[in-house]
Amino acid sequence: MSEQAFSPEERAAVYRAIAERRDMRHFHGGEVAPELLARLLEAAHQAPSVGLMQPWRFIRITRPALRQAIHGLVEEERLRTAEALGERSEEFMRLKVEGILECAELLVVALMDGREAHVFGRRTLPEMDLASMACAIQNLWLAARAEGLGLGWVSLFEPQTLATLLGMPAGSKPMALLCLGPVAEFYAAPMLVQQGWAAPRPLRELLFQDRWGKHE
Ligand SMILES: Cc1cc2nc3c(=O)[nH]c(=O)nc-3n(C[C@H](O)[C@H](O)[C@H](O)COP(=O)(O)O)c2cc1C
C-alpha cells in the first residue's frame, strides 16, 4: 500500500460513491442549499482539463418559464429520438429519461467559445475539451452522491436551439442538462438495466492486452 493512500475508511467512501452513483430521473422537488450547491460546483471546477483550459461553463436555471421552455425542447427531441429508434420506439417512450420539472436545481453545462485557441493536447484530438467537461460533471455527480443528492444527465436536446434560448455566444455549445436534487431513493442498478432497455457488459470483455480484441 502506498504511503500516500487514504485511510481504509476514506478509500471505502470513494469507492462507495463510485459504485452507488446513479443517473437519476425521479426527483421530489425540495431544494439544494446555496452553500451545498457552491460546494458541488467547486468539486466540478476542480476537474482535470486538457492544457488546463477549463472549458466548462455552468448556467444555473432559476426562472420557472425558462425551465419549462427547456423541458419543451427535451420533449421535442424525445419524440424525434423515438421516431429514429424505429421498432424500439414504443419501448423508449415508456422510459423516464429526464426529471427536469421535478428536480430542485437545473444546470446547463456548456463548452466555452474560443476553444480553437487552445492547442495543447487538442491539436489532433480537439474533442479533449468535451472529455474535460465530462470530468467536471463526473466530479459533480460523485460529490452529489456523497451528499445524498441525485443527478441526472440529459442530452436530449437540439444544441443550437438551446444555445439561442440561453443567449450563448457563437462557438460555445451546450452539452448537458443536469437535473440535481433530493431523491426518495437511489436506483439499486442503472434504471436502463432495471427497465430491461440495456444490459451492461463486464469489464473483462472490454479489457485487452497488447492488441485490440486480445484477452491475455
Ligand atoms: C454523456 C451522457 C449522456 C446521457 N444522457 C442521458 C439522457 O439524455 N437521458 C437519460 O435518461 N440518461 C442519460 N444518461 C444516463 C445514462 O443512461 C446512464 O448513465 C447509464 O444508463 C448508466 O446508468 P448509471 O449512470 O445509473 O450507472 C447519460 C449519461 C451520459 C454519461
PDB file of C-alpha atoms and ligand atoms in Angstrom:
ATOM      1  CA  MET A   1       0.000   0.000   0.000  1.00  0.00           C
ATOM      2  CA  SER A   2       1.356   3.406  -0.941  1.00  0.00           C
ATOM      3  CA  GLU A   3       2.257   5.736   1.915  1.00  0.00           C
ATOM      4  CA  GLN A   4       0.150   8.370   0.154  1.00  0.00           C
ATOM      5  CA  ALA A   5      -3.007   6.242   0.298  1.00  0.00           C
ATOM      6  CA  PHE A   6      -6.116   7.452   2.114  1.00  0.00           C
ATOM      7  CA  SER A   7      -7.210   5.643   5.272  1.00  0.00           C
ATOM      8  CA  PRO A   8      -9.257   2.425   4.733  1.00  0.00           C
ATOM      9  CA  GLU A   9     -12.488   4.287   5.620  1.00  0.00           C
ATOM     10  CA  GLU A  10     -11.714   7.109   3.216  1.00  0.00           C
ATOM     11  CA  ARG A  11     -10.893   4.689   0.428  1.00  0.00           C
ATOM     12  CA  ALA A  12     -14.120   2.806   1.065  1.00  0.00           C
ATOM     13  CA  ALA A  13     -16.063   6.068   0.836  1.00  0.00           C
ATOM     14  CA  VAL A  14     -14.514   6.926  -2.530  1.00  0.00           C
ATOM     15  CA  TYR A  15     -15.333   3.502  -3.977  1.00  0.00           C
ATOM     16  CA  ARG A  16     -18.808   3.640  -2.454  1.00  0.00           C
ATOM     17  CA  ALA A  17     -19.584   6.947  -4.159  1.00  0.00           C
ATOM     18  CA  ILE A  18     -18.396   5.492  -7.467  1.00  0.00           C
ATOM     19  CA  ALA A  19     -20.421   2.290  -7.086  1.00  0.00           C
ATOM     20  CA  GLU A  20     -23.616   3.922  -5.808  1.00  0.00           C
ATOM     21  CA  ARG A  21     -23.725   6.903  -8.165  1.00  0.00           C
ATOM     22  CA  ARG A  22     -26.762   6.556 -10.401  1.00  0.00           C
ATOM     23  CA  ASP A  23     -28.220   8.542 -13.220  1.00  0.00           C
ATOM     24  CA  MET A  24     -31.442   9.765 -11.586  1.00  0.00           C
ATOM     25  CA  ARG A  25     -34.704  10.697 -13.281  1.00  0.00           C
ATOM     26  CA  HIS A  26     -37.060  10.604 -10.274  1.00  0.00           C
ATOM     27  CA  PHE A  27     -36.823  13.659  -8.000  1.00  0.00           C
ATOM     28  CA  HIS A  28     -39.118  15.103  -5.422  1.00  0.00           C
ATOM     29  CA  GLY A  29     -38.621  18.844  -5.607  1.00  0.00           C
ATOM     30  CA  GLY A  30     -37.139  20.319  -2.445  1.00  0.00           C
ATOM     31  CA  GLU A  31     -34.054  22.446  -2.647  1.00  0.00           C
ATOM     32  CA  VAL A  32     -30.280  22.401  -2.637  1.00  0.00           C
ATOM     33  CA  ALA A  33     -28.895  24.794  -0.019  1.00  0.00           C
ATOM     34  CA  PRO A  34     -26.773  27.550  -1.630  1.00  0.00           C
ATOM     35  CA  GLU A  35     -23.600  26.516   0.238  1.00  0.00           C
ATOM     36  CA  LEU A  36     -24.091  22.894  -0.833  1.00  0.00           C
ATOM     37  CA  LEU A  37     -24.613  23.897  -4.460  1.00  0.00           C
ATOM     38  CA  ALA A  38     -21.470  26.029  -4.256  1.00  0.00           C
ATOM     39  CA  ARG A  39     -19.522  23.051  -2.842  1.00  0.00           C
ATOM     40  CA  LEU A  40     -20.704  20.794  -5.655  1.00  0.00           C
ATOM     41  CA  LEU A  41     -19.805  23.335  -8.324  1.00  0.00           C
ATOM     42  CA  GLU A  42     -16.356  23.763  -6.739  1.00  0.00           C
ATOM     43  CA  ALA A  43     -15.939  19.978  -6.940  1.00  0.00           C
ATOM     44  CA  ALA A  44     -16.804  20.140 -10.643  1.00  0.00           C
ATOM     45  CA  HIS A  45     -14.432  23.046 -11.153  1.00  0.00           C
ATOM     46  CA  GLN A  46     -11.526  21.066  -9.646  1.00  0.00           C
ATOM     47  CA  ALA A  47     -11.672  18.585 -12.522  1.00  0.00           C
ATOM     48  CA  PRO A  48      -8.682  17.968 -14.753  1.00  0.00           C
ATOM     49  CA  SER A  49      -8.797  19.661 -18.131  1.00  0.00           C
ATOM     50  CA  VAL A  50      -6.671  19.480 -21.247  1.00  0.00           C
ATOM     51  CA  GLY A  51      -3.934  22.163 -21.055  1.00  0.00           C
ATOM     52  CA  LEU A  52      -5.829  23.472 -18.002  1.00  0.00           C
ATOM     53  CA  MET A  53      -8.255  25.146 -20.398  1.00  0.00           C
ATOM     54  CA  GLN A  54     -11.230  24.683 -18.033  1.00  0.00           C
ATOM     55  CA  PRO A  55     -13.666  24.619 -20.967  1.00  0.00           C
ATOM     56  CA  TRP A  56     -16.763  24.172 -18.802  1.00  0.00           C
ATOM     57  CA  ARG A  57     -19.383  26.853 -18.286  1.00  0.00           C
ATOM     58  CA  PHE A  58     -22.350  26.349 -15.959  1.00  0.00           C
ATOM     59  CA  ILE A  59     -25.663  28.111 -16.345  1.00  0.00           C
ATOM     60  CA  ARG A  60     -27.986  27.778 -13.371  1.00  0.00           C
ATOM     61  CA  ILE A  61     -31.602  27.951 -14.486  1.00  0.00           C
ATOM     62  CA  THR A  62     -33.722  29.844 -11.966  1.00  0.00           C
ATOM     63  CA  ARG A  63     -36.670  31.166 -13.988  1.00  0.00           C
ATOM     64  CA  PRO A  64     -39.609  28.694 -13.998  1.00  0.00           C
ATOM     65  CA  ALA A  65     -40.631  29.779 -17.522  1.00  0.00           C
ATOM     66  CA  LEU A  66     -37.131  29.060 -18.796  1.00  0.00           C
ATOM     67  CA  ARG A  67     -37.149  25.638 -17.174  1.00  0.00           C
ATOM     68  CA  GLN A  68     -40.493  24.940 -18.871  1.00  0.00           C
ATOM     69  CA  ALA A  69     -39.069  26.042 -22.225  1.00  0.00           C
ATOM     70  CA  ILE A  70     -36.052  23.752 -21.772  1.00  0.00           C
ATOM     71  CA  HIS A  71     -38.364  20.898 -20.853  1.00  0.00           C
ATOM     72  CA  GLY A  72     -40.271  21.610 -24.070  1.00  0.00           C
ATOM     73  CA  LEU A  73     -37.056  21.291 -26.108  1.00  0.00           C
ATOM     74  CA  VAL A  74     -36.242  17.985 -24.443  1.00  0.00           C
ATOM     75  CA  GLU A  75     -39.741  16.690 -25.074  1.00  0.00           C
ATOM     76  CA  GLU A  76     -39.420  17.565 -28.784  1.00  0.00           C
ATOM     77  CA  GLU A  77     -36.129  15.701 -29.009  1.00  0.00           C
ATOM     78  CA  ARG A  78     -37.533  12.752 -27.060  1.00  0.00           C
ATOM     79  CA  LEU A  79     -40.220  12.353 -29.737  1.00  0.00           C
ATOM     80  CA  ARG A  80     -37.644  12.638 -32.543  1.00  0.00           C
ATOM     81  CA  THR A  81     -35.445  10.074 -30.805  1.00  0.00           C
ATOM     82  CA  ALA A  82     -38.395   7.687 -30.508  1.00  0.00           C
ATOM     83  CA  GLU A  83     -39.055   8.102 -34.215  1.00  0.00           C
ATOM     84  CA  ALA A  84     -35.404   7.409 -35.037  1.00  0.00           C
ATOM     85  CA  LEU A  85     -35.435   4.268 -32.902  1.00  0.00           C
ATOM     86  CA  GLY A  86     -37.908   2.519 -35.192  1.00  0.00           C
ATOM     87  CA  GLU A  87     -39.102  -0.737 -33.681  1.00  0.00           C
ATOM     88  CA  ARG A  88     -37.958   0.174 -30.148  1.00  0.00           C
ATOM     89  CA  SER A  89     -39.863   3.456 -30.315  1.00  0.00           C
ATOM     90  CA  GLU A  90     -42.754   2.477 -28.026  1.00  0.00           C
ATOM     91  CA  GLU A  91     -40.449   0.854 -25.514  1.00  0.00           C
ATOM     92  CA  PHE A  92     -38.349   4.034 -25.482  1.00  0.00           C
ATOM     93  CA  MET A  93     -41.401   6.230 -24.935  1.00  0.00           C
ATOM     94  CA  ARG A  94     -42.207   4.239 -21.779  1.00  0.00           C
ATOM     95  CA  LEU A  95     -38.798   5.062 -20.267  1.00  0.00           C
ATOM     96  CA  LYS A  96     -38.396   8.061 -17.993  1.00  0.00           C
ATOM     97  CA  VAL A  97     -35.446   9.894 -19.494  1.00  0.00           C
ATOM     98  CA  GLU A  98     -35.375  13.146 -17.534  1.00  0.00           C
ATOM     99  CA  GLY A  99     -36.579  14.814 -14.350  1.00  0.00           C
ATOM    100  CA  ILE A 100     -36.380  18.437 -15.483  1.00  0.00           C
ATOM    101  CA  LEU A 101     -39.629  19.654 -13.953  1.00  0.00           C
ATOM    102  CA  GLU A 102     -39.258  17.746 -10.674  1.00  0.00           C
ATOM    103  CA  CYS A 103     -35.612  18.345  -9.753  1.00  0.00           C
ATOM    104  CA  ALA A 104     -34.578  21.042  -7.270  1.00  0.00           C
ATOM    105  CA  GLU A 105     -31.898  22.550  -9.499  1.00  0.00           C
ATOM    106  CA  LEU A 106     -31.414  22.570 -13.247  1.00  0.00           C
ATOM    107  CA  LEU A 107     -27.941  23.311 -14.615  1.00  0.00           C
ATOM    108  CA  VAL A 108     -26.828  23.626 -18.209  1.00  0.00           C
ATOM    109  CA  VAL A 109     -23.209  22.688 -18.814  1.00  0.00           C
ATOM    110  CA  ALA A 110     -21.666  24.148 -21.935  1.00  0.00           C
ATOM    111  CA  LEU A 111     -18.356  24.243 -23.741  1.00  0.00           C
ATOM    112  CA  MET A 112     -16.933  27.750 -23.892  1.00  0.00           C
ATOM    113  CA  ASP A 113     -16.429  29.749 -27.061  1.00  0.00           C
ATOM    114  CA  GLY A 114     -12.931  30.355 -28.465  1.00  0.00           C
ATOM    115  CA  ARG A 115     -11.798  26.786 -27.914  1.00  0.00           C
ATOM    116  CA  GLU A 116      -9.730  26.793 -31.112  1.00  0.00           C
ATOM    117  CA  ALA A 117      -7.142  28.979 -29.353  1.00  0.00           C
ATOM    118  CA  HIS A 118      -6.312  26.027 -27.102  1.00  0.00           C
ATOM    119  CA  VAL A 119      -3.946  23.746 -28.997  1.00  0.00           C
ATOM    120  CA  PHE A 120      -2.082  21.950 -26.191  1.00  0.00           C
ATOM    121  CA  GLY A 121      -3.447  18.387 -26.118  1.00  0.00           C
ATOM    122  CA  ARG A 122      -6.088  19.195 -28.720  1.00  0.00           C
ATOM    123  CA  ARG A 123      -4.181  19.542 -31.984  1.00  0.00           C
ATOM    124  CA  THR A 124      -5.011  16.001 -33.063  1.00  0.00           C
ATOM    125  CA  LEU A 125      -7.794  15.414 -30.553  1.00  0.00           C
ATOM    126  CA  PRO A 126      -9.987  18.535 -30.408  1.00  0.00           C
ATOM    127  CA  GLU A 127     -12.665  16.598 -28.539  1.00  0.00           C
ATOM    128  CA  MET A 128     -10.460  16.667 -25.414  1.00  0.00           C
ATOM    129  CA  ASP A 129     -12.404  19.787 -24.419  1.00  0.00           C
ATOM    130  CA  LEU A 130     -15.521  17.662 -24.187  1.00  0.00           C
ATOM    131  CA  ALA A 131     -13.608  14.985 -22.297  1.00  0.00           C
ATOM    132  CA  SER A 132     -12.533  17.655 -19.781  1.00  0.00           C
ATOM    133  CA  MET A 133     -16.104  18.868 -19.379  1.00  0.00           C
ATOM    134  CA  ALA A 134     -17.204  15.298 -18.745  1.00  0.00           C
ATOM    135  CA  CYS A 135     -14.584  15.020 -15.970  1.00  0.00           C
ATOM    136  CA  ALA A 136     -16.133  18.072 -14.313  1.00  0.00           C
ATOM    137  CA  ILE A 137     -19.599  16.574 -14.499  1.00  0.00           C
ATOM    138  CA  GLN A 138     -18.375  13.289 -13.065  1.00  0.00           C
ATOM    139  CA  ASN A 139     -16.805  15.159 -10.124  1.00  0.00           C
ATOM    140  CA  LEU A 140     -20.134  16.855  -9.506  1.00  0.00           C
ATOM    141  CA  TRP A 141     -22.010  13.574  -9.889  1.00  0.00           C
ATOM    142  CA  LEU A 142     -19.859  11.727  -7.338  1.00  0.00           C
ATOM    143  CA  ALA A 143     -19.853  14.618  -4.884  1.00  0.00           C
ATOM    144  CA  ALA A 144     -23.639  14.883  -5.188  1.00  0.00           C
ATOM    145  CA  ARG A 145     -23.999  11.167  -4.439  1.00  0.00           C
ATOM    146  CA  ALA A 146     -21.820  11.551  -1.343  1.00  0.00           C
ATOM    147  CA  GLU A 147     -24.034  14.471  -0.262  1.00  0.00           C
ATOM    148  CA  GLY A 148     -27.136  12.309  -0.793  1.00  0.00           C
ATOM    149  CA  LEU A 149     -28.356  14.212  -3.844  1.00  0.00           C
ATOM    150  CA  GLY A 150     -29.355  12.673  -7.147  1.00  0.00           C
ATOM    151  CA  LEU A 151     -28.123  13.899 -10.506  1.00  0.00           C
ATOM    152  CA  GLY A 152     -29.427  13.058 -13.946  1.00  0.00           C
ATOM    153  CA  TRP A 153     -27.545  13.857 -17.153  1.00  0.00           C
ATOM    154  CA  VAL A 154     -29.889  14.741 -20.009  1.00  0.00           C
ATOM    155  CA  SER A 155     -28.588  15.072 -23.548  1.00  0.00           C
ATOM    156  CA  LEU A 156     -31.866  15.030 -25.445  1.00  0.00           C
ATOM    157  CA  PHE A 157     -31.986  18.492 -26.992  1.00  0.00           C
ATOM    158  CA  GLU A 158     -31.066  20.376 -30.125  1.00  0.00           C
ATOM    159  CA  PRO A 159     -27.929  22.297 -29.050  1.00  0.00           C
ATOM    160  CA  GLN A 160     -28.353  25.307 -31.318  1.00  0.00           C
ATOM    161  CA  THR A 161     -31.925  25.914 -30.156  1.00  0.00           C
ATOM    162  CA  LEU A 162     -30.851  25.713 -26.517  1.00  0.00           C
ATOM    163  CA  ALA A 163     -27.854  27.984 -27.182  1.00  0.00           C
ATOM    164  CA  THR A 164     -30.162  30.620 -28.686  1.00  0.00           C
ATOM    165  CA  LEU A 165     -32.589  30.339 -25.763  1.00  0.00           C
ATOM    166  CA  LEU A 166     -29.712  30.977 -23.330  1.00  0.00           C
ATOM    167  CA  GLY A 167     -28.068  33.807 -25.274  1.00  0.00           C
ATOM    168  CA  MET A 168     -24.858  31.869 -25.773  1.00  0.00           C
ATOM    169  CA  PRO A 169     -22.054  33.271 -27.958  1.00  0.00           C
ATOM    170  CA  ALA A 170     -21.103  31.739 -31.315  1.00  0.00           C
ATOM    171  CA  GLY A 171     -18.602  28.919 -30.853  1.00  0.00           C
ATOM    172  CA  SER A 172     -19.930  27.862 -27.462  1.00  0.00           C
ATOM    173  CA  LYS A 173     -22.089  24.760 -27.223  1.00  0.00           C
ATOM    174  CA  PRO A 174     -24.478  23.432 -24.573  1.00  0.00           C
ATOM    175  CA  MET A 175     -23.622  19.787 -23.978  1.00  0.00           C
ATOM    176  CA  ALA A 176     -25.552  18.699 -20.899  1.00  0.00           C
ATOM    177  CA  LEU A 177     -28.611  19.409 -18.827  1.00  0.00           C
ATOM    178  CA  LEU A 178     -28.087  18.346 -15.241  1.00  0.00           C
ATOM    179  CA  CYS A 179     -31.080  17.644 -13.027  1.00  0.00           C
ATOM    180  CA  LEU A 180     -29.929  17.847  -9.423  1.00  0.00           C
ATOM    181  CA  GLY A 181     -31.697  17.448  -6.123  1.00  0.00           C
ATOM    182  CA  PRO A 182     -33.164  15.281  -3.372  1.00  0.00           C
ATOM    183  CA  VAL A 183     -34.452  11.846  -4.356  1.00  0.00           C
ATOM    184  CA  ALA A 184     -36.566   9.381  -2.353  1.00  0.00           C
ATOM    185  CA  GLU A 185     -34.031   6.628  -3.053  1.00  0.00           C
ATOM    186  CA  PHE A 186     -31.254   5.800  -5.458  1.00  0.00           C
ATOM    187  CA  TYR A 187     -31.882   3.060  -8.033  1.00  0.00           C
ATOM    188  CA  ALA A 188     -30.084  -0.134  -6.943  1.00  0.00           C
ATOM    189  CA  ALA A 189     -28.893  -0.595 -10.538  1.00  0.00           C
ATOM    190  CA  PRO A 190     -28.881   1.637 -13.629  1.00  0.00           C
ATOM    191  CA  MET A 191     -32.504   2.387 -14.460  1.00  0.00           C
ATOM    192  CA  LEU A 192     -31.992   1.292 -18.062  1.00  0.00           C
ATOM    193  CA  VAL A 193     -30.951  -2.121 -16.722  1.00  0.00           C
ATOM    194  CA  GLN A 194     -33.887  -2.291 -14.303  1.00  0.00           C
ATOM    195  CA  GLN A 195     -36.238  -1.488 -17.181  1.00  0.00           C
ATOM    196  CA  GLY A 196     -34.676  -4.085 -19.489  1.00  0.00           C
ATOM    197  CA  TRP A 197     -33.566  -1.453 -22.013  1.00  0.00           C
ATOM    198  CA  ALA A 198     -29.865  -2.290 -21.937  1.00  0.00           C
ATOM    199  CA  ALA A 199     -27.535  -4.799 -20.344  1.00  0.00           C
ATOM    200  CA  PRO A 200     -24.121  -3.776 -19.045  1.00  0.00           C
ATOM    201  CA  ARG A 201     -21.065  -5.675 -20.266  1.00  0.00           C
ATOM    202  CA  PRO A 202     -18.470  -6.957 -17.803  1.00  0.00           C
ATOM    203  CA  LEU A 203     -15.070  -5.287 -17.728  1.00  0.00           C
ATOM    204  CA  ARG A 204     -13.264  -8.450 -18.827  1.00  0.00           C
ATOM    205  CA  GLU A 205     -14.931  -8.191 -22.261  1.00  0.00           C
ATOM    206  CA  LEU A 206     -13.648  -4.642 -22.691  1.00  0.00           C
ATOM    207  CA  LEU A 207     -10.124  -5.127 -21.374  1.00  0.00           C
ATOM    208  CA  PHE A 208      -7.481  -6.154 -23.889  1.00  0.00           C
ATOM    209  CA  GLN A 209      -3.806  -6.954 -23.707  1.00  0.00           C
ATOM    210  CA  ASP A 210      -1.267  -5.679 -26.228  1.00  0.00           C
ATOM    211  CA  ARG A 211      -3.709  -5.825 -29.133  1.00  0.00           C
ATOM    212  CA  TRP A 212      -7.328  -4.924 -29.758  1.00  0.00           C
ATOM    213  CA  GLY A 213      -9.557  -7.911 -29.001  1.00  0.00           C
ATOM    214  CA  LYS A 214      -6.796  -9.955 -27.331  1.00  0.00           C
ATOM    215  CA  HIS A 215      -7.660 -11.151 -23.827  1.00  0.00           C
ATOM    216  CA  GLU A 216      -4.228 -12.239 -22.483  1.00  0.00           C
TER     217      GLU A 216
HETATM  218  C1  LIG B   1     -22.915  11.680 -21.701  1.00  0.00           C
HETATM  219  C2  LIG B   1     -24.153  11.093 -21.089  1.00  0.00           C
HETATM  220  C3  LIG B   1     -25.401  11.476 -21.569  1.00  0.00           C
HETATM  221  C4  LIG B   1     -26.567  10.922 -21.020  1.00  0.00           C
HETATM  222  N1  LIG B   1     -27.808  11.336 -21.467  1.00  0.00           N
HETATM  223  C5  LIG B   1     -28.934  10.821 -20.906  1.00  0.00           C
HETATM  224  C6  LIG B   1     -30.234  11.264 -21.308  1.00  0.00           C
HETATM  225  O1  LIG B   1     -30.398  12.130 -22.156  1.00  0.00           O
HETATM  226  N2  LIG B   1     -31.309  10.720 -20.711  1.00  0.00           N
HETATM  227  C7  LIG B   1     -31.185   9.738 -19.769  1.00  0.00           C
HETATM  228  O2  LIG B   1     -32.199   9.252 -19.272  1.00  0.00           O
HETATM  229  N3  LIG B   1     -29.968   9.298 -19.351  1.00  0.00           N
HETATM  230  C8  LIG B   1     -28.854   9.829 -19.892  1.00  0.00           C
HETATM  231  N4  LIG B   1     -27.612   9.415 -19.452  1.00  0.00           N
HETATM  232  C9  LIG B   1     -27.521   8.429 -18.365  1.00  0.00           C
HETATM  233  C10 LIG B   1     -27.191   7.019 -18.828  1.00  0.00           C
HETATM  234  O3  LIG B   1     -28.322   6.412 -19.401  1.00  0.00           O
HETATM  235  C11 LIG B   1     -26.709   6.232 -17.608  1.00  0.00           C
HETATM  236  O4  LIG B   1     -25.512   6.785 -17.156  1.00  0.00           O
HETATM  237  C12 LIG B   1     -26.499   4.746 -17.906  1.00  0.00           C
HETATM  238  O5  LIG B   1     -27.700   4.135 -18.225  1.00  0.00           O
HETATM  239  C13 LIG B   1     -25.867   4.017 -16.722  1.00  0.00           C
HETATM  240  O6  LIG B   1     -26.625   4.221 -15.549  1.00  0.00           O
HETATM  241  P1  LIG B   1     -25.992   4.818 -14.240  1.00  0.00           P
HETATM  242  O7  LIG B   1     -25.470   6.180 -14.591  1.00  0.00           O
HETATM  243  O8  LIG B   1     -27.105   4.861 -13.228  1.00  0.00           O
HETATM  244  O9  LIG B   1     -24.867   3.904 -13.827  1.00  0.00           O
HETATM  245  C14 LIG B   1     -26.460   9.960 -19.982  1.00  0.00           C
HETATM  246  C15 LIG B   1     -25.186   9.592 -19.492  1.00  0.00           C
HETATM  247  C16 LIG B   1     -24.058  10.159 -20.032  1.00  0.00           C
HETATM  248  C17 LIG B   1     -22.701   9.753 -19.475  1.00  0.00           C
END
